[in-house]
Coordinates of C-alpha atoms in Angstrom, one line a residue:
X23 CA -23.3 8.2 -12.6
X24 CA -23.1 11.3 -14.3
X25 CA -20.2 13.5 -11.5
X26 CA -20.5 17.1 -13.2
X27 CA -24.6 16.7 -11.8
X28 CA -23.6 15.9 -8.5
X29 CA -23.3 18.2 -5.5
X30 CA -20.2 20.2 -4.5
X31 CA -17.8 18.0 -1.7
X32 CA -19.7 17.6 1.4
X33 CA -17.0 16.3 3.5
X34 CA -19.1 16.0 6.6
X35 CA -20.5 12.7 5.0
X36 CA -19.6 9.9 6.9
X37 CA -18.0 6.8 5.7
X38 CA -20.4 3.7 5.2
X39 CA -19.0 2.0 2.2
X40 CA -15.2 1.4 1.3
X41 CA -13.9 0.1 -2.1
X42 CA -9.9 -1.2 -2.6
X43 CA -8.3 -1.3 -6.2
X44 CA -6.3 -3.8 -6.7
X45 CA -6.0 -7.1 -5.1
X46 CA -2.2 -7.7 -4.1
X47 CA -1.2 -8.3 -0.9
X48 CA -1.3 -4.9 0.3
X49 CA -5.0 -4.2 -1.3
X50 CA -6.5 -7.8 0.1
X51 CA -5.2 -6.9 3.4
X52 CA -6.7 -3.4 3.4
X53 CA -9.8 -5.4 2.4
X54 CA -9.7 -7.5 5.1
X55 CA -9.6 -5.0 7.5
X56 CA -12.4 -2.9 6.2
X57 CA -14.5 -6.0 6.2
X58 CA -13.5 -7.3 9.7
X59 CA -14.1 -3.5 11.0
X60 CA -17.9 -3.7 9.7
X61 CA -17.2 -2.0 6.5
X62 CA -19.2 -3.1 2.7
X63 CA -15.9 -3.3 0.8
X64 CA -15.8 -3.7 -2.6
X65 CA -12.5 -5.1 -3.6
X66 CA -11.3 -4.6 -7.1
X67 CA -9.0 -6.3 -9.6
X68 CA -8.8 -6.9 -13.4
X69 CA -6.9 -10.2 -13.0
X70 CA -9.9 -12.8 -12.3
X71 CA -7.6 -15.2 -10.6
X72 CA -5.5 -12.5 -8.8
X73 CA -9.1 -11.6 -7.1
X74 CA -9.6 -15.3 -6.7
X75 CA -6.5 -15.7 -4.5
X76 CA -7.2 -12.7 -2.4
X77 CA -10.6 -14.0 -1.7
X78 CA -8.9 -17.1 -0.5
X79 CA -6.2 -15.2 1.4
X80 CA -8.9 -13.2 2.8
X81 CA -10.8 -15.9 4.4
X82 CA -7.5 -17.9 5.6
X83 CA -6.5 -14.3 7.3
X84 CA -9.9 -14.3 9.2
X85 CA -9.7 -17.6 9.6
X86 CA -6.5 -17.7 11.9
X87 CA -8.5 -15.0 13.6
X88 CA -10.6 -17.4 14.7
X89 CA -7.8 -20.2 15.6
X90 CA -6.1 -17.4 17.9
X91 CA -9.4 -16.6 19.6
X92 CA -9.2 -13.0 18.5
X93 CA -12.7 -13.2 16.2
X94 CA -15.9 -15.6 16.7
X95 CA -16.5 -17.9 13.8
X96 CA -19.9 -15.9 12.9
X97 CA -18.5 -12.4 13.2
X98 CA -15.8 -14.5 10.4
X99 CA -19.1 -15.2 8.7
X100 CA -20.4 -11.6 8.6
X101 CA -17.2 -10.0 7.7
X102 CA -17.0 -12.3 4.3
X103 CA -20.1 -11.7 3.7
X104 CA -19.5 -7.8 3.4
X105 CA -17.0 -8.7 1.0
X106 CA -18.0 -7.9 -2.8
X107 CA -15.1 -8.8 -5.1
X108 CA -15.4 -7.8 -9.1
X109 CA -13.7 -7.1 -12.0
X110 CA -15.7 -4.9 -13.6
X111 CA -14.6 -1.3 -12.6
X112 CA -17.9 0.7 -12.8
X113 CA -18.9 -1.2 -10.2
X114 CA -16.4 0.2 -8.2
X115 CA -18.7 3.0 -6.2
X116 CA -18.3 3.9 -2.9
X117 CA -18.3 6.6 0.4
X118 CA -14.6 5.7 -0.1
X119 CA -11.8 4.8 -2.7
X120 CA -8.3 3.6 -1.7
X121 CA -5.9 2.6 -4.7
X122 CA -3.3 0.4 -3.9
X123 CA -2.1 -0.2 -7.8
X124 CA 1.4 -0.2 -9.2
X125 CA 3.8 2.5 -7.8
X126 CA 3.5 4.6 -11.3
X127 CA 2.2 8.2 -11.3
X128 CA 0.5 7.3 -14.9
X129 CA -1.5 4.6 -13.6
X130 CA -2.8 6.3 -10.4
X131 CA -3.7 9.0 -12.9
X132 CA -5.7 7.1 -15.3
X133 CA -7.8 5.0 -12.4
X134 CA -8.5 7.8 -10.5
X135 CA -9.7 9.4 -13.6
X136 CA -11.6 6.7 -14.5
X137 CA -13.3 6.2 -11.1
X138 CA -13.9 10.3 -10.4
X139 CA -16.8 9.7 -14.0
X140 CA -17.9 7.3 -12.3
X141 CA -18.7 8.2 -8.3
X142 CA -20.1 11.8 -6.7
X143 CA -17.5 14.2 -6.2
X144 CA -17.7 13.2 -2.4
X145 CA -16.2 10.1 -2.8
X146 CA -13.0 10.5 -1.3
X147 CA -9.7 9.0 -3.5
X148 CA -7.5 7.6 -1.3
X149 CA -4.0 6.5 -2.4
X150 CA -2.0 4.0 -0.3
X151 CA 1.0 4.8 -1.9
X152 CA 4.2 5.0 -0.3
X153 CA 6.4 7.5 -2.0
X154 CA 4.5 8.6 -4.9
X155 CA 3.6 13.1 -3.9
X156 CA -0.1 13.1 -3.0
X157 CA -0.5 16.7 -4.5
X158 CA 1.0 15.3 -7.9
X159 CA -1.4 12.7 -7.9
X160 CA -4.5 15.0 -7.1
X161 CA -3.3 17.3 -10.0
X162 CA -5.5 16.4 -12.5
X163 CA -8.1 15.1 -11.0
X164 CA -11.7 16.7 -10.9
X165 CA -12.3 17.9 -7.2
X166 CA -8.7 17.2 -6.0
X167 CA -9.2 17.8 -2.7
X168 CA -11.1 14.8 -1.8
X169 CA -7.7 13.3 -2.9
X170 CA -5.4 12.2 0.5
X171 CA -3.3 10.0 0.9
X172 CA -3.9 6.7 3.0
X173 CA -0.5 4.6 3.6
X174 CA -1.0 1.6 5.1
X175 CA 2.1 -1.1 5.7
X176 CA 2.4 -4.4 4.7
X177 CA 1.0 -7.2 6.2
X178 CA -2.1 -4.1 6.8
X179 CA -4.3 -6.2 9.0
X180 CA -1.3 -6.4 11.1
X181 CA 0.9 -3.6 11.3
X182 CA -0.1 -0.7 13.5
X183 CA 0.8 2.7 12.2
X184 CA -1.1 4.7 8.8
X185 CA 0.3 7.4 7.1
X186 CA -2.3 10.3 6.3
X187 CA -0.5 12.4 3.5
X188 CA -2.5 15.6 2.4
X189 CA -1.2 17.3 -0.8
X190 CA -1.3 21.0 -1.3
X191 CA -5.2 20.5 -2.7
X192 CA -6.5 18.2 0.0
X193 CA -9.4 19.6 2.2
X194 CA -8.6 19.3 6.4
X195 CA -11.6 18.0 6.8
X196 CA -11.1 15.0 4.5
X197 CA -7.6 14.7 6.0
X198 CA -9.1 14.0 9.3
X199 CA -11.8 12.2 8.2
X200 CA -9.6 9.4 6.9
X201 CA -7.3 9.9 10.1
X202 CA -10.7 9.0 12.4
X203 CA -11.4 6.4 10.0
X204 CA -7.6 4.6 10.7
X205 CA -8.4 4.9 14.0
X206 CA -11.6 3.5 14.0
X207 CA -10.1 0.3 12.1
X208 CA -7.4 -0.1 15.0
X209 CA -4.9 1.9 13.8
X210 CA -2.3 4.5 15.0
X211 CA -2.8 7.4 12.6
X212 CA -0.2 9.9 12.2
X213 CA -0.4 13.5 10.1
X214 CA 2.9 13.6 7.2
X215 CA 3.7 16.2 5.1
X216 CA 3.7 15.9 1.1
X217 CA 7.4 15.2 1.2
X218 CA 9.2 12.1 -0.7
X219 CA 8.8 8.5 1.0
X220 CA 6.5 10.4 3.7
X221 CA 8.1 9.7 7.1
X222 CA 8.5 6.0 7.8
X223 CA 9.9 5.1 4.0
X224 CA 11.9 8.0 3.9
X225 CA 13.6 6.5 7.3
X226 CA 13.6 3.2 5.7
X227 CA 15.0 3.8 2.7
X228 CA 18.6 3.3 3.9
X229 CA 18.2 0.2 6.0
X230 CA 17.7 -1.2 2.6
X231 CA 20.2 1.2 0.4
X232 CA 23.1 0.3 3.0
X233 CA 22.6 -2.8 2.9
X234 CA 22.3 -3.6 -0.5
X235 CA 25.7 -1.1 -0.8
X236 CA 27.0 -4.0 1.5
X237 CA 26.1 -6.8 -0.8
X238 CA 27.3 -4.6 -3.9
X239 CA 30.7 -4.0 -2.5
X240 CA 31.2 -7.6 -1.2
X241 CA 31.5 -6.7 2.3
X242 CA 29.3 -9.7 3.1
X243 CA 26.4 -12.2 2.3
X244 CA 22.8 -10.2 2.9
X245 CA 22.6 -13.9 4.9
X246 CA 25.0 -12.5 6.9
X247 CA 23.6 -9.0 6.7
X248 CA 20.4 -10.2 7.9
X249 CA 21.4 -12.4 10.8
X250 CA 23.1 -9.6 12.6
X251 CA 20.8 -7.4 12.3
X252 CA 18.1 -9.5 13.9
X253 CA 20.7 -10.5 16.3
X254 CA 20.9 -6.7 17.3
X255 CA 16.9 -6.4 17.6
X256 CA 15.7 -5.6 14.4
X257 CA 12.3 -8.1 13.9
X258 CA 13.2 -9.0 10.5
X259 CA 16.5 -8.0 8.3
X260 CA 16.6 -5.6 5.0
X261 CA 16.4 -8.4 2.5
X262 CA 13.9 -11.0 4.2
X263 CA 11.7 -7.9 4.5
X264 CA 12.2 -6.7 0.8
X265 CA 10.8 -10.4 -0.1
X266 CA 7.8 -10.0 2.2
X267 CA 7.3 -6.4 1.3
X268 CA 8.6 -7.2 -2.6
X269 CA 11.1 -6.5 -4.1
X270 CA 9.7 -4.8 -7.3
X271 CA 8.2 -3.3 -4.9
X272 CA 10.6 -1.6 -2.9
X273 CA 12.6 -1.4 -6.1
X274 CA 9.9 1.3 -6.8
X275 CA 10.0 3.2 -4.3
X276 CA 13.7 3.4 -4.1
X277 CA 13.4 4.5 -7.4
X278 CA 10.6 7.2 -7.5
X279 CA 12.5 8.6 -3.9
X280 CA 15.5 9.0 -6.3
X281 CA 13.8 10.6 -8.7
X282 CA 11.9 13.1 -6.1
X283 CA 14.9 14.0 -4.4
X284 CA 16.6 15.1 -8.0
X285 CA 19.2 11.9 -7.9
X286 CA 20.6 12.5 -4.3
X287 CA 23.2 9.5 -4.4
X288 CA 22.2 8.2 -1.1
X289 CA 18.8 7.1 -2.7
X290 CA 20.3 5.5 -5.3
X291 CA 19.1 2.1 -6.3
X292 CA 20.7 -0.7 -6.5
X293 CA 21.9 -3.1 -9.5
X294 CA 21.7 -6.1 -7.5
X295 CA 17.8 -5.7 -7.1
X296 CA 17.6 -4.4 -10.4
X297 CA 18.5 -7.7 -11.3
X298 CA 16.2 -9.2 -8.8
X299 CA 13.4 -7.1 -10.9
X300 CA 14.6 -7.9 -14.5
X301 CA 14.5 -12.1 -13.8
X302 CA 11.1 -11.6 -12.2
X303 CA 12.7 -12.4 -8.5
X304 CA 10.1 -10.5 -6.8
X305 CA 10.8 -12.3 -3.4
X306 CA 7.9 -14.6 -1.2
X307 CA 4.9 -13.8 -4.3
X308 CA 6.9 -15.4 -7.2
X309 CA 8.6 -18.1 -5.1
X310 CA 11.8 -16.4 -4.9
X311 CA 13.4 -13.3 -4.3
X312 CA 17.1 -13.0 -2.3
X313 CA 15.9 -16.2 -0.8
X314 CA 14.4 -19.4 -2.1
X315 CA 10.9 -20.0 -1.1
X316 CA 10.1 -23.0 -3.4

């Protein structure tokens, strides 16, 4: 599809079809969601059998639906069937794009490069980033204020809340547009401001600095870390949740927060999950992580 013929934004459009790049666990479940909500989803990936396990995870997600009551085995049916996985990215055409790649400015840059040549100028480029500055990211990209930012949290079929980020480019009316459409998927959608980590990550952050500080200066075991902090009400504790969420993961965005807030020490990251990184201990996706999940 040739862009430079198509029409100026007409942000008005409504959304009918949704495409996700990238098929980790926070992309599948964005999938997921789309697909259970009544939305075409094309879901993205380069990595055959990484697509092939999402599919899989997809249905199994749906599929406890059912178990629990909460979805009827044919509306299962119909959601997988609005499923369209590929790994062939000019494919990837739709009302709506969200990107939920690596945590790397670079790589945001190139796809959405790539994927502006190939869809109208009103396709909106959604980025579910968590730290990464939207109006960075729209920069250099053709029509950059269709670009927003879209942060979903991990597990996203589960977990309430959206982030929508606009950058210094991004048109209101797509801004809200992607807010309504959070809504209409079951979400609470709250407005943030083009500022480092947004607001929930930026919160975060030192639930999981401190306590990696902790484990760094021997105070205790992140066992023992953990424990009271569930004791005291917290649902999960920093370093179980940094192997659900990832800890490359996290390690990112503890990094690129350090960066955007020109090396404020408090953001800084950690050696001990540096290590985690460097022997490939990404946590509850590679088997093992600060715990042992083999």
């Amino acid at each position: 599809m040739d862009a430079s013929a198509q029409p100026a934004l007409a942000v008005s459009s409504a959304i009918r079809t949704i495409a996700v790049v990238g098929a980790g666990t926070m992309g599948l479940g964005i999938a997921q969601l789309c697909v259970q909500h009544g939305f075409p989803t094309v879901l993205f990936d380069l990595n055959e059998e990484v697509l092939t396990k999402a599919q899989q995870a997809i249905a199994t997600g749906l599929g406890k639906l059912v178990e629990k009551g909460k979805l009827a085995p044919e509306a299962r049916d119909e959601a997988l069937a609005r499923l369209r996985p590929t790994t062939d990215l000019t494919t990837v055409q739709a009302d709506l794009i969200i990107e939920a790649v690596v945590e790397k400015l670079a790589v945001k840059h190139q796809l959405f490069g790539e994927l502006a040549m190939l869809n109208s100028p009103n396709t909106i480029l959604a980025s579910n980033t968590s730290s990464l500055p939207i109006t960075r990211l729209a920069a250099p990209v053709p029509h950059p204020e269709r670009v927003v930012g879209m942060h979903f949290f991990n597990p996203a079929p589960l977990m309430p809340l959206v982030e929508v980020i606009k950058g210094a480019a991004t048109s209101p009316a797509v801004a809200e547009l992607v807010y309504q459409l959070a809504v209409q998927l079951g979400k609470t959608a709250v407005y943030a401001a083009d500022a480092p980590g947004f607001i929930v990550n930026r919160v975060a952050r030192h639930f999981y600095v401190e306590s990696l500080k902790i484990a760094e200066e021997q105070v205790t075991s992140f066992e023992v870390v953990d424990e009271l902090l569930e004791a005291s009400g917290f649902r999960m504790g920093p370093f179980r949740l940094m192997d659900l969420i990832g800890v490359d993961t996290n390690f990112s965005v503890t990094s690129a927060m350090f960066e955007a807030f020109h090396y404020d020490a408090k953001f800084r990251p950690s050696r001990i999950q540096q290590q985690k990184v460097d022997a490939g201990h990404h946590g509850r996706k590679t088997g093992k992580g600060f715990y042992d999940y083999s």
